[in-house]
CSV table of C-alpha atoms in Angstrom, one decimal:
chain,number,residue,atom,x,y,z
A,133,MET,CA,0.0,0.0,0.0
A,134,ASN,CA,2.9,2.4,0.7
A,135,ALA,CA,4.0,1.9,-3.0
A,136,ILE,CA,0.5,2.8,-4.3
A,137,ASP,CA,0.3,5.8,-1.9
A,138,ALA,CA,3.6,7.1,-3.3
A,139,TYR,CA,2.0,8.2,-6.5
A,140,ASP,CA,0.3,11.6,-6.9
A,141,ASP,CA,-3.4,11.5,-6.2
A,142,ASN,CA,-4.2,12.7,-9.7
A,143,ILE,CA,-2.9,9.5,-11.3
A,144,LEU,CA,-5.4,6.8,-12.1
A,145,LEU,CA,-5.1,3.6,-10.0
A,146,ALA,CA,-4.4,1.5,-13.1
A,147,ALA,CA,-1.3,3.6,-13.8
A,148,LYS,CA,0.1,3.1,-10.3
A,149,VAL,CA,2.6,0.4,-11.1
A,150,VAL,CA,4.3,-1.6,-8.3
A,151,ARG,CA,6.9,-4.2,-9.2
A,152,VAL,CA,7.7,-7.0,-6.8
A,153,GLU,CA,10.8,-9.1,-7.6
A,154,ILE,CA,11.9,-12.2,-5.7
A,155,ILE,CA,15.5,-13.3,-6.4
A,156,CYS,CA,17.2,-16.4,-5.0
A,157,GLN,CA,20.9,-15.8,-4.6
A,158,GLN,CA,23.4,-18.2,-3.2
A,159,LYS,CA,23.0,-17.3,0.4
A,160,ASP,CA,20.0,-15.0,0.4
A,161,LEU,CA,16.5,-14.5,-0.7
A,162,VAL,CA,16.0,-11.0,-1.9
A,163,ILE,CA,12.6,-9.3,-2.2
A,164,GLN,CA,12.4,-5.9,-4.0
A,165,VAL,CA,9.4,-3.7,-4.1
A,166,SER,CA,9.6,-0.8,-6.6
A,167,ASP,CA,7.3,2.1,-7.5
A,168,TRP,CA,7.8,5.1,-9.8
A,169,GLY,CA,6.1,7.5,-7.5
A,170,LYS,CA,7.2,10.8,-6.1
A,171,GLY,CA,10.0,9.3,-3.9
A,172,ILE,CA,11.0,9.9,-0.3
A,173,THR,CA,12.5,13.3,0.5
A,174,LYS,CA,15.9,13.7,2.1
A,175,GLU,CA,14.2,14.9,5.3
A,176,GLN,CA,12.0,11.9,5.5
A,177,ARG,CA,14.7,9.3,4.8
A,178,SER,CA,16.3,9.4,8.3
A,179,HIS,CA,12.8,8.8,9.9
A,180,ILE,CA,11.3,6.3,7.5
A,181,PHE,CA,11.7,3.3,9.9
A,182,GLU,CA,10.8,5.1,13.1
A,183,PRO,CA,7.6,3.9,14.8
A,184,PHE,CA,4.7,6.3,14.4
A,185,TYR,CA,6.4,8.4,11.8
A,186,THR,CA,4.0,9.0,8.9
A,187,THR,CA,3.6,11.4,6.0
A,188,LYS,CA,0.0,10.4,5.4
A,189,GLY,CA,-1.5,12.7,8.1
A,190,PRO,CA,-4.4,11.2,10.0
A,191,ALA,CA,-4.8,8.4,7.5
A,192,GLY,CA,-1.5,6.8,8.5
A,193,LEU,CA,-0.4,5.2,11.7
A,194,GLY,CA,3.3,5.1,10.9
A,195,ILE,CA,3.9,1.6,12.2
A,196,GLY,CA,4.1,-0.4,8.9
A,197,LEU,CA,7.7,0.0,8.0
A,198,ALA,CA,8.8,0.0,11.7
A,199,VAL,CA,7.1,-3.4,12.2
A,200,ILE,CA,8.5,-4.8,8.9
A,201,LYS,CA,12.0,-3.7,9.8
A,202,ASP,CA,11.7,-5.4,13.2
A,203,PHE,CA,10.4,-8.7,11.7
A,204,VAL,CA,13.1,-8.7,9.0
A,205,GLU,CA,16.0,-8.0,11.3
A,206,THR,CA,14.9,-9.7,14.6
A,207,ASP,CA,12.8,-12.7,13.4
A,208,PHE,CA,14.6,-13.5,10.2
A,209,GLU,CA,18.1,-12.0,10.8
A,210,GLY,CA,17.8,-10.1,7.6
A,211,HIS,CA,18.2,-6.6,6.4
A,212,ILE,CA,15.9,-4.0,4.8
A,213,SER,CA,17.1,-0.9,2.9
A,214,PHE,CA,15.8,1.5,0.3
A,215,THR,CA,16.8,3.8,-2.5
A,216,SER,CA,14.7,6.7,-3.6
A,217,SER,CA,14.7,9.7,-5.9
A,218,SER,CA,12.0,12.2,-6.9
A,219,TRP,CA,12.4,11.2,-10.6
A,220,ARG,CA,12.8,7.4,-10.3
A,221,GLY,CA,10.6,6.5,-7.4
A,222,THR,CA,11.5,4.2,-4.6
A,223,ARG,CA,12.8,0.6,-4.2
A,224,PHE,CA,12.8,-1.3,-0.9
A,225,THR,CA,15.0,-4.3,-0.7
A,226,VAL,CA,14.6,-7.0,1.9
A,227,ARG,CA,17.5,-9.5,2.1
A,228,LEU,CA,16.8,-12.7,4.1
A,229,PRO,CA,19.6,-15.2,4.7
A,230,PHE,CA,18.9,-18.9,3.9
A,231,ARG,CA,19.0,-21.0,7.1
A,232,ASP,CA,20.3,-24.5,7.4
A,233,LEU,CA,17.3,-26.4,8.7
A,234,SER,CA,19.0,-29.8,8.5
A,235,SER,CA,19.9,-29.8,12.2
A,236,HIS,CA,16.3,-29.3,13.3
């Protein structure tokens, strides 16, 4: 939903493209979610994973990305990052290490 919300309100829903890629690498599973919306400003970037930080006003709780970051890093020992620009949109990358389950 954040990727859809990243587009200007005057763009039709059908034109709000979100690309999800799942890539299996040797030691990691990589999930990338990309949009071509307005991007994340430099001022917002340092706060993006803070609990209760939102740019959506009363419509947003600001807990989504904070919860995802906690799940990815604590529960899955992974990493989440993003790149963003006002002219190319935003890409979030989640990197989850494969676990050896043979000992369980």
